[in-house]
mmCIF file of C-alpha atoms and ligand atoms in Angstrom:
data_model
loop_
_atom_site.group_PDB
_atom_site.id
_atom_site.type_symbol
_atom_site.label_atom_id
_atom_site.label_comp_id
_atom_site.label_asym_id
_atom_site.label_seq_id
_atom_site.Cartn_x
_atom_site.Cartn_y
_atom_site.Cartn_z
ATOM 1 C CA MET A 137 -20.905 82.668 -14.362
ATOM 2 C CA ILE A 138 -18.318 84.224 -12.048
ATOM 3 C CA ASP A 139 -18.671 87.548 -13.912
ATOM 4 C CA THR A 140 -22.455 87.409 -13.575
ATOM 5 C CA LEU A 141 -22.233 86.759 -9.830
ATOM 6 C CA GLN A 142 -19.693 89.589 -9.487
ATOM 7 C CA THR A 143 -22.008 91.939 -11.282
ATOM 8 C CA LYS A 144 -24.906 90.892 -9.031
ATOM 9 C CA PHE A 145 -23.240 90.493 -5.654
ATOM 10 C CA GLY A 146 -19.992 92.495 -5.758
ATOM 11 C CA ILE A 147 -19.762 95.437 -3.338
ATOM 12 C CA PRO A 148 -16.722 97.698 -4.059
ATOM 13 C CA GLY A 149 -14.276 97.453 -1.174
ATOM 14 C CA ALA A 150 -16.292 94.842 0.589
ATOM 15 C CA VAL A 151 -17.358 91.750 -1.545
ATOM 16 C CA ALA A 152 -15.960 90.331 -4.690
ATOM 17 C CA VAL A 153 -16.694 87.041 -6.658
ATOM 18 C CA LEU A 154 -13.569 85.774 -8.221
ATOM 19 C CA PRO A 155 -12.108 82.566 -9.662
ATOM 20 C CA GLY A 156 -10.366 80.569 -7.031
ATOM 21 C CA LYS A 157 -8.251 77.352 -7.302
ATOM 22 C CA ASN A 158 -9.068 75.495 -10.448
ATOM 23 C CA ASN A 159 -11.304 78.341 -11.413
ATOM 24 C CA MET A 160 -13.857 77.432 -8.714
ATOM 25 C CA PRO A 161 -15.890 80.427 -7.773
ATOM 26 C CA ARG A 162 -15.115 82.129 -4.410
ATOM 27 C CA VAL A 163 -16.458 85.077 -2.574
ATOM 28 C CA THR A 164 -14.092 87.364 -0.747
ATOM 29 C CA LEU A 165 -15.221 89.461 2.122
ATOM 30 C CA ALA A 166 -13.179 92.571 3.183
ATOM 31 C CA HIS A 167 -13.850 94.494 6.333
ATOM 32 C CA ARG A 168 -12.562 98.097 6.493
ATOM 33 C CA SER A 169 -10.304 97.151 9.491
ATOM 34 C CA GLY A 170 -8.301 94.903 7.181
ATOM 35 C CA ALA A 171 -9.993 91.620 8.294
ATOM 36 C CA SER A 172 -11.010 89.346 5.502
ATOM 37 C CA ALA A 173 -12.557 86.042 4.707
ATOM 38 C CA GLU A 174 -13.003 83.832 1.659
ATOM 39 C CA ILE A 175 -15.819 81.271 0.871
ATOM 40 C CA TYR A 176 -15.944 78.852 -1.980
ATOM 41 C CA LEU A 177 -19.372 78.185 -3.467
ATOM 42 C CA HIS A 178 -18.241 74.563 -3.433
ATOM 43 C CA GLY A 179 -19.572 73.450 -0.037
ATOM 44 C CA ALA A 180 -20.172 77.063 1.053
ATOM 45 C CA HIS A 181 -16.637 76.361 2.380
ATOM 46 C CA VAL A 182 -14.968 79.108 4.200
ATOM 47 C CA THR A 183 -11.290 78.582 3.336
ATOM 48 C CA SER A 184 -9.689 81.694 4.942
ATOM 49 C CA TRP A 185 -10.257 84.117 7.786
ATOM 50 C CA ARG A 186 -7.636 86.752 8.485
ATOM 51 C CA ASN A 187 -7.602 89.316 11.231
ATOM 52 C CA ALA A 188 -7.043 92.892 10.828
ATOM 53 C CA ALA A 189 -3.267 92.444 10.852
ATOM 54 C CA SER A 190 -3.901 90.005 7.922
ATOM 55 C CA GLU A 191 -2.838 86.934 9.964
ATOM 56 C CA GLU A 192 -4.499 83.733 8.800
ATOM 57 C CA LEU A 193 -6.520 82.087 11.542
ATOM 58 C CA PHE A 194 -7.552 78.855 9.694
ATOM 59 C CA PHE A 195 -5.549 75.867 8.463
ATOM 60 C CA LEU A 196 -5.686 74.918 4.748
ATOM 61 C CA SER A 197 -3.786 71.884 3.579
ATOM 62 C CA ARG A 198 -1.291 72.391 0.868
ATOM 63 C CA GLU A 199 -2.381 68.988 -0.357
ATOM 64 C CA SER A 200 -6.085 69.821 -0.613
ATOM 65 C CA VAL A 201 -7.900 68.692 -3.736
ATOM 66 C CA TRP A 202 -9.930 71.399 -5.475
ATOM 67 C CA ALA A 203 -12.523 69.369 -7.419
ATOM 68 C CA ALA A 204 -16.241 69.241 -7.763
ATOM 69 C CA ASP A 205 -16.633 65.799 -6.236
ATOM 70 C CA LYS A 206 -14.102 66.267 -3.280
ATOM 71 C CA PRO A 207 -14.262 68.194 -0.117
ATOM 72 C CA ILE A 208 -11.702 70.960 0.476
ATOM 73 C CA ARG A 209 -9.194 70.040 3.253
ATOM 74 C CA GLY A 210 -9.147 72.884 5.848
ATOM 75 C CA GLY A 211 -11.152 75.937 6.607
ATOM 76 C CA ILE A 212 -14.701 75.111 7.508
ATOM 77 C CA PRO A 213 -16.279 72.051 5.737
ATOM 78 C CA ILE A 214 -19.966 71.891 6.578
ATOM 79 C CA CYS A 215 -21.048 68.396 7.413
ATOM 80 C CA PHE A 216 -24.788 67.866 6.595
ATOM 81 C CA PRO A 217 -27.052 66.022 6.883
ATOM 82 C CA GLN A 218 -24.817 63.296 8.289
ATOM 83 C CA PHE A 219 -21.806 63.628 10.457
ATOM 84 C CA SER A 220 -18.832 61.244 9.934
ATOM 85 C CA ASN A 221 -19.925 57.657 8.928
ATOM 86 C CA HIS A 222 -23.005 57.826 11.226
ATOM 87 C CA GLY A 223 -25.311 56.754 8.343
ATOM 88 C CA PRO A 224 -25.328 55.494 4.702
ATOM 89 C CA LEU A 225 -24.507 58.852 3.105
ATOM 90 C CA PRO A 226 -20.942 59.904 1.905
ATOM 91 C CA LEU A 227 -18.665 60.654 4.943
ATOM 92 C CA HIS A 228 -19.848 63.848 6.543
ATOM 93 C CA GLY A 229 -22.808 64.069 4.138
ATOM 94 C CA PHE A 230 -23.114 65.705 0.782
ATOM 95 C CA ALA A 231 -23.316 69.439 1.561
ATOM 96 C CA ARG A 232 -19.526 69.792 1.346
ATOM 97 C CA ILE A 233 -19.330 68.289 -2.091
ATOM 98 C CA ASN A 234 -22.150 70.288 -3.682
ATOM 99 C CA GLU A 235 -22.015 73.751 -5.216
ATOM 100 C CA TRP A 236 -24.118 76.107 -3.139
ATOM 101 C CA ALA A 237 -25.830 79.259 -4.503
ATOM 102 C CA LEU A 238 -24.810 82.664 -3.484
ATOM 103 C CA THR A 239 -28.022 84.376 -2.424
ATOM 104 C CA GLN A 240 -27.038 87.629 -0.655
ATOM 105 C CA THR A 241 -24.256 89.970 0.043
ATOM 106 C CA GLU A 242 -24.396 93.055 2.198
ATOM 107 C CA ARG A 243 -22.305 95.660 4.028
ATOM 108 C CA LEU A 244 -24.146 96.588 7.197
ATOM 109 C CA GLY A 245 -24.317 100.102 8.612
ATOM 110 C CA SER A 246 -21.932 98.875 11.415
ATOM 111 C CA GLY A 247 -19.440 97.990 8.665
ATOM 112 C CA GLU A 248 -19.820 94.224 9.048
ATOM 113 C CA VAL A 249 -19.732 92.390 5.726
ATOM 114 C CA VAL A 250 -22.187 89.546 5.022
ATOM 115 C CA ALA A 251 -22.531 86.693 2.490
ATOM 116 C CA ALA A 252 -25.322 84.094 2.480
ATOM 117 C CA LEU A 253 -25.247 80.893 0.562
ATOM 118 C CA GLN A 254 -27.828 78.206 0.189
ATOM 119 C CA LEU A 255 -28.066 74.633 -0.875
ATOM 120 C CA THR A 256 -31.570 73.150 -1.724
ATOM 121 C CA ASP A 257 -32.533 69.556 -2.570
ATOM 122 C CA SER A 258 -31.900 68.477 -6.153
ATOM 123 C CA ASP A 259 -32.417 65.202 -7.970
ATOM 124 C CA ALA A 260 -28.858 64.146 -6.852
ATOM 125 C CA THR A 261 -29.533 64.905 -3.138
ATOM 126 C CA MET A 262 -32.995 63.299 -3.329
ATOM 127 C CA ALA A 263 -31.471 60.185 -4.691
ATOM 128 C CA LEU A 264 -29.217 60.043 -1.608
ATOM 129 C CA TRP A 265 -31.614 61.512 0.994
ATOM 130 C CA PRO A 266 -35.227 61.806 0.060
ATOM 131 C CA HIS A 267 -36.107 65.030 1.767
ATOM 132 C CA ARG A 268 -37.030 68.547 0.546
ATOM 133 C CA PHE A 269 -34.680 70.995 2.388
ATOM 134 C CA THR A 270 -32.794 74.291 2.333
ATOM 135 C CA ILE A 271 -29.697 74.862 4.298
ATOM 136 C CA GLU A 272 -28.253 78.329 4.461
ATOM 137 C CA LEU A 273 -24.949 79.700 5.762
ATOM 138 C CA ARG A 274 -24.716 83.367 6.675
ATOM 139 C CA ALA A 275 -21.248 84.425 7.271
ATOM 140 C CA THR A 276 -20.655 87.830 8.877
ATOM 141 C CA LEU A 277 -17.215 89.334 9.022
ATOM 142 C CA ALA A 278 -16.588 91.940 11.719
ATOM 143 C CA GLU A 279 -13.271 93.523 12.731
ATOM 144 C CA ALA A 280 -12.410 90.818 15.258
ATOM 145 C CA ALA A 281 -15.048 88.171 14.701
ATOM 146 C CA LEU A 282 -16.472 85.780 12.104
ATOM 147 C CA THR A 283 -20.063 84.659 12.750
ATOM 148 C CA LEU A 284 -21.373 81.707 10.999
ATOM 149 C CA ALA A 285 -25.201 81.275 11.309
ATOM 150 C CA VAL A 286 -26.795 78.139 9.906
ATOM 151 C CA GLN A 287 -30.465 77.609 9.124
ATOM 152 C CA VAL A 288 -32.045 74.435 7.924
ATOM 153 C CA LYS A 289 -35.556 74.306 6.640
ATOM 154 C CA ASN A 290 -37.763 71.294 6.101
ATOM 155 C CA ASN A 291 -39.617 72.189 2.807
ATOM 156 C CA GLY A 292 -41.445 68.832 2.616
ATOM 157 C CA ASP A 293 -44.500 67.156 4.114
ATOM 158 C CA LYS A 294 -42.736 64.563 6.235
ATOM 159 C CA PRO A 295 -40.383 65.039 9.135
ATOM 160 C CA PHE A 296 -36.634 64.377 8.811
ATOM 161 C CA ASP A 297 -33.732 64.393 11.209
ATOM 162 C CA PHE A 298 -30.122 65.428 10.518
ATOM 163 C CA GLU A 299 -26.685 65.944 11.985
ATOM 164 C CA LEU A 300 -24.613 68.961 11.276
ATOM 165 C CA ALA A 301 -21.121 70.213 11.873
ATOM 166 C CA LEU A 302 -19.036 73.295 11.254
ATOM 167 C CA HIS A 303 -15.895 71.291 10.903
ATOM 168 C CA THR A 304 -13.468 74.125 11.552
ATOM 169 C CA TYR A 305 -9.775 73.656 11.081
ATOM 170 C CA PHE A 306 -7.851 76.285 13.127
ATOM 171 C CA GLY A 307 -4.308 76.992 12.398
ATOM 172 C CA VAL A 308 -1.993 76.744 15.403
ATOM 173 C CA GLY A 309 1.812 77.658 15.647
ATOM 174 C CA GLU A 310 2.814 74.301 17.049
ATOM 175 C CA ILE A 311 0.347 71.592 18.180
ATOM 176 C CA GLN A 312 2.424 70.637 21.242
ATOM 177 C CA ARG A 313 2.047 74.213 22.462
ATOM 178 C CA ALA A 314 -1.766 74.458 21.977
ATOM 179 C CA ALA A 315 -4.614 73.606 24.295
ATOM 180 C CA VAL A 316 -8.344 73.308 24.027
ATOM 181 C CA CYS A 317 -10.012 74.634 27.158
ATOM 182 C CA GLY A 318 -13.593 74.586 28.418
ATOM 183 C CA LEU A 319 -14.678 70.974 28.230
ATOM 184 C CA LYS A 320 -13.691 69.682 31.713
ATOM 185 C CA GLY A 321 -16.514 67.534 33.084
ATOM 186 C CA VAL A 322 -18.186 67.022 29.714
ATOM 187 C CA THR A 323 -18.947 63.457 28.553
ATOM 188 C CA PHE A 324 -17.331 62.542 25.341
ATOM 189 C CA SER A 325 -17.610 59.638 22.866
ATOM 190 C CA ASP A 326 -14.073 58.508 21.767
ATOM 191 C CA SER A 327 -14.174 57.567 18.074
ATOM 192 C CA LEU A 328 -10.825 55.844 18.534
ATOM 193 C CA LYS A 329 -12.205 53.564 21.313
ATOM 194 C CA ASN A 330 -15.381 52.293 19.486
ATOM 195 C CA ASN A 331 -17.242 55.400 20.725
ATOM 196 C CA ALA A 332 -16.775 54.433 24.400
ATOM 197 C CA GLN A 333 -17.922 57.241 26.580
ATOM 198 C CA GLU A 334 -15.822 58.920 29.246
ATOM 199 C CA VAL A 335 -15.865 62.278 31.112
ATOM 200 C CA GLU A 336 -13.150 64.778 30.200
ATOM 201 C CA ALA A 337 -10.991 65.226 33.355
ATOM 202 C CA ARG A 338 -8.637 67.849 31.981
ATOM 203 C CA GLN A 339 -8.872 71.585 32.255
ATOM 204 C CA GLU A 340 -6.688 71.847 29.176
ATOM 205 C CA ILE A 341 -6.713 69.219 26.431
ATOM 206 C CA ARG A 342 -3.256 68.933 25.034
ATOM 207 C CA PHE A 343 -2.104 66.837 22.056
ATOM 208 C CA ASP A 344 0.568 64.111 21.865
ATOM 209 C CA GLN A 345 -1.392 61.494 19.946
ATOM 210 C CA GLU A 346 -4.405 61.098 17.587
ATOM 211 C CA THR A 347 -7.476 62.709 19.165
ATOM 212 C CA ASP A 348 -10.971 62.154 17.666
ATOM 213 C CA ARG A 349 -13.793 62.847 20.225
ATOM 214 C CA VAL A 350 -17.361 64.037 20.089
ATOM 215 C CA TYR A 351 -18.111 65.997 23.356
ATOM 216 C CA LEU A 352 -21.838 65.791 24.123
ATOM 217 C CA ASN A 353 -23.918 68.846 25.108
ATOM 218 C CA THR A 354 -21.001 71.114 25.697
ATOM 219 C CA PRO A 355 -20.803 74.429 27.294
ATOM 220 C CA ASP A 356 -21.238 77.149 24.644
ATOM 221 C CA CYS A 357 -17.726 78.563 24.845
ATOM 222 C CA VAL A 358 -14.582 76.612 24.113
ATOM 223 C CA ARG A 359 -11.110 78.249 23.704
ATOM 224 C CA ILE A 360 -7.974 77.282 21.862
ATOM 225 C CA ARG A 361 -4.736 78.646 23.524
ATOM 226 C CA ASP A 362 -2.062 78.900 20.937
ATOM 227 C CA GLU A 363 1.098 79.568 22.939
ATOM 228 C CA ALA A 364 3.360 79.648 19.974
ATOM 229 C CA ARG A 365 1.451 82.405 18.348
ATOM 230 C CA ASN A 366 0.421 84.074 21.648
ATOM 231 C CA ARG A 367 -3.169 83.931 20.630
ATOM 232 C CA ILE A 368 -6.523 82.837 22.098
ATOM 233 C CA ILE A 369 -9.349 81.810 19.798
ATOM 234 C CA ALA A 370 -12.731 81.685 21.309
ATOM 235 C CA ILE A 371 -15.410 79.524 19.751
ATOM 236 C CA GLN A 372 -18.919 80.503 21.046
ATOM 237 C CA LYS A 373 -21.898 78.538 19.798
ATOM 238 C CA SER A 374 -25.540 78.913 20.208
ATOM 239 C CA GLY A 375 -28.344 76.532 19.404
ATOM 240 C CA MET A 376 -25.762 73.724 18.755
ATOM 241 C CA ALA A 377 -25.351 70.968 21.202
ATOM 242 C CA ASP A 378 -22.044 69.329 20.646
ATOM 243 C CA ALA A 379 -18.404 69.823 19.899
ATOM 244 C CA VAL A 380 -15.634 67.640 18.278
ATOM 245 C CA VAL A 381 -11.933 67.865 18.962
ATOM 246 C CA TRP A 382 -9.745 66.303 16.242
ATOM 247 C CA ASN A 383 -6.102 65.985 15.369
ATOM 248 C CA PRO A 384 -5.064 63.137 13.117
ATOM 249 C CA TRP A 385 -1.512 62.933 14.447
ATOM 250 C CA ILE A 386 1.175 61.083 12.524
ATOM 251 C CA ALA A 387 -0.199 57.840 11.128
ATOM 252 C CA LYS A 388 -3.511 59.176 10.046
ATOM 253 C CA SER A 389 -1.890 62.230 8.432
ATOM 254 C CA GLN A 390 0.176 59.812 6.365
ATOM 255 C CA ARG A 391 -3.005 57.933 5.339
ATOM 256 C CA MET A 392 -4.868 60.947 4.176
ATOM 257 C CA ALA A 393 -3.973 61.604 0.603
ATOM 258 C CA ASP A 394 -5.139 65.319 0.707
ATOM 259 C CA PHE A 395 -3.237 66.219 3.892
ATOM 260 C CA GLY A 396 0.575 66.781 4.297
ATOM 261 C CA ASP A 397 2.417 64.279 6.483
ATOM 262 C CA ASP A 398 3.581 66.983 8.884
ATOM 263 C CA GLU A 399 0.483 69.209 8.774
ATOM 264 C CA TYR A 400 -0.996 67.756 11.944
ATOM 265 C CA LEU A 401 1.641 69.886 13.698
ATOM 266 C CA ARG A 402 -0.052 73.183 12.599
ATOM 267 C CA MET A 403 -3.822 72.582 13.028
ATOM 268 C CA VAL A 404 -6.548 71.401 15.380
ATOM 269 C CA CYS A 405 -10.201 71.009 14.520
ATOM 270 C CA VAL A 406 -12.652 72.223 17.084
ATOM 271 C CA GLU A 407 -16.078 71.540 15.417
ATOM 272 C CA THR A 408 -19.487 72.836 16.617
ATOM 273 C CA GLY A 409 -22.806 71.420 15.641
ATOM 274 C CA ASN A 410 -25.125 68.592 16.372
ATOM 275 C CA MET A 411 -22.891 65.474 15.720
ATOM 276 C CA ALA A 412 -24.393 63.230 18.382
ATOM 277 C CA THR A 413 -27.593 65.085 19.364
ATOM 278 C CA ARG A 414 -29.739 64.682 16.075
ATOM 279 C CA VAL A 415 -32.039 67.412 15.231
ATOM 280 C CA ASN A 416 -35.641 66.534 14.299
ATOM 281 C CA LEU A 417 -37.436 68.917 11.999
ATOM 282 C CA ALA A 418 -41.192 68.731 11.519
ATOM 283 C CA PRO A 419 -42.698 69.355 8.061
ATOM 284 C CA HIS A 420 -42.056 73.044 7.243
ATOM 285 C CA GLY A 421 -40.031 73.434 10.385
ATOM 286 C CA GLN A 422 -36.877 75.458 10.729
ATOM 287 C CA TRP A 423 -33.622 75.088 12.788
ATOM 288 C CA HIS A 424 -31.058 77.680 13.500
ATOM 289 C CA GLY A 425 -27.654 77.451 15.095
ATOM 290 C CA SER A 426 -24.638 79.688 15.019
ATOM 291 C CA THR A 427 -20.971 79.905 16.046
ATOM 292 C CA VAL A 428 -19.052 83.090 16.600
ATOM 293 C CA LEU A 429 -15.279 82.931 16.282
ATOM 294 C CA THR A 430 -12.917 85.530 17.739
ATOM 295 C CA ALA A 431 -9.196 85.792 17.984
ATOM 296 C CA GLN A 432 -7.386 87.856 20.500
ATOM 297 C CA PRO A 433 -3.792 88.150 21.696
ATOM 298 C CA ALA A 434 -3.189 85.874 24.668
HETATM 299 C C1 LIG B 278 -13.639 64.473 12.093
HETATM 300 C C2 LIG B 278 -13.925 63.107 12.432
HETATM 301 O O1 LIG B 278 -14.698 65.338 12.378
HETATM 302 O O2 LIG B 278 -13.444 64.553 10.700
HETATM 303 C C3 LIG B 278 -12.776 62.185 12.022
HETATM 304 O O3 LIG B 278 -14.145 63.031 13.840
HETATM 305 C C4 LIG B 278 -12.418 62.371 10.574
HETATM 306 O O4 LIG B 278 -12.972 60.826 12.363
HETATM 307 C C5 LIG B 278 -12.334 63.805 10.377
HETATM 308 O O5 LIG B 278 -11.372 61.630 10.330
HETATM 309 C C6 LIG B 278 -11.968 64.036 8.863
HETATM 310 O O6 LIG B 278 -12.882 63.597 7.998
HETATM 311 P P1 LIG B 278 -12.720 63.639 6.478
HETATM 312 O O7 LIG B 278 -13.859 62.864 5.830
HETATM 313 O O8 LIG B 278 -12.716 65.099 6.085
HETATM 314 O O9 LIG B 278 -11.365 63.009 6.190
#
């Protein structure tokens, strides 16, 4: 199967379909600048994004499980059609534990490299969530940016609603020297305080304890300042309402079997999507949202 996909979708010097961990199929994207990305068909999960200097920008746990029925820990899990435990589905929905189809690869005239993956309803998803749908991730790698465009289509004759998140794990040099900026004045729901709502008072969110917050209707640009690596990552969303900031800190890291006890020191999740503001889709309706990630020296 991997060979067939490589024959159909490989582009010399730009796209390759290769066996990844546990022989799971992965697509690698290479930009002529030296930037690269890697996406597993399992979950359409982006597991790596490197800049032109080949520095990894994402966090990927050394303890991640690589199995068909488990999510990958790190990179960008796609949570759909449910975020967290907001409903009866498996945590964060089923999209991250299903194999998606690779549907398109392309090198644009501008040099950007694109891969599109889709997940459509199956007997297994219908048994969990009785709706006809297609979700597509279109990842575009440029010299200094990774764009993730998501489209959801309702292929059925009845409306449905959903939640969605690009649950991105960014790598940071040292969590105590990292800050998330751009959320001052935004109302958040604190998952660690029974979803009590408060307004963010800080210009810079810093980390010295477990943090698990859904920020509602956020400004479209949030930044991570990584002082240890002298880097700023900008997270620019469009068509997506909310953002989550998450770091498990010490005790939760120890509780998570697929996460190293000390790994909370080197990551922060800044997630974009519609985690609180559900999207309603009319029969045959479509929804689009996107997030553009850029990394620059501070
Ligand atoms: C975050 C949630 O988005 O994902 C956290 O806000 C959760 O509550 C975290 O712990 C990780 O979830 P999971 O299912 O990948 O362990």
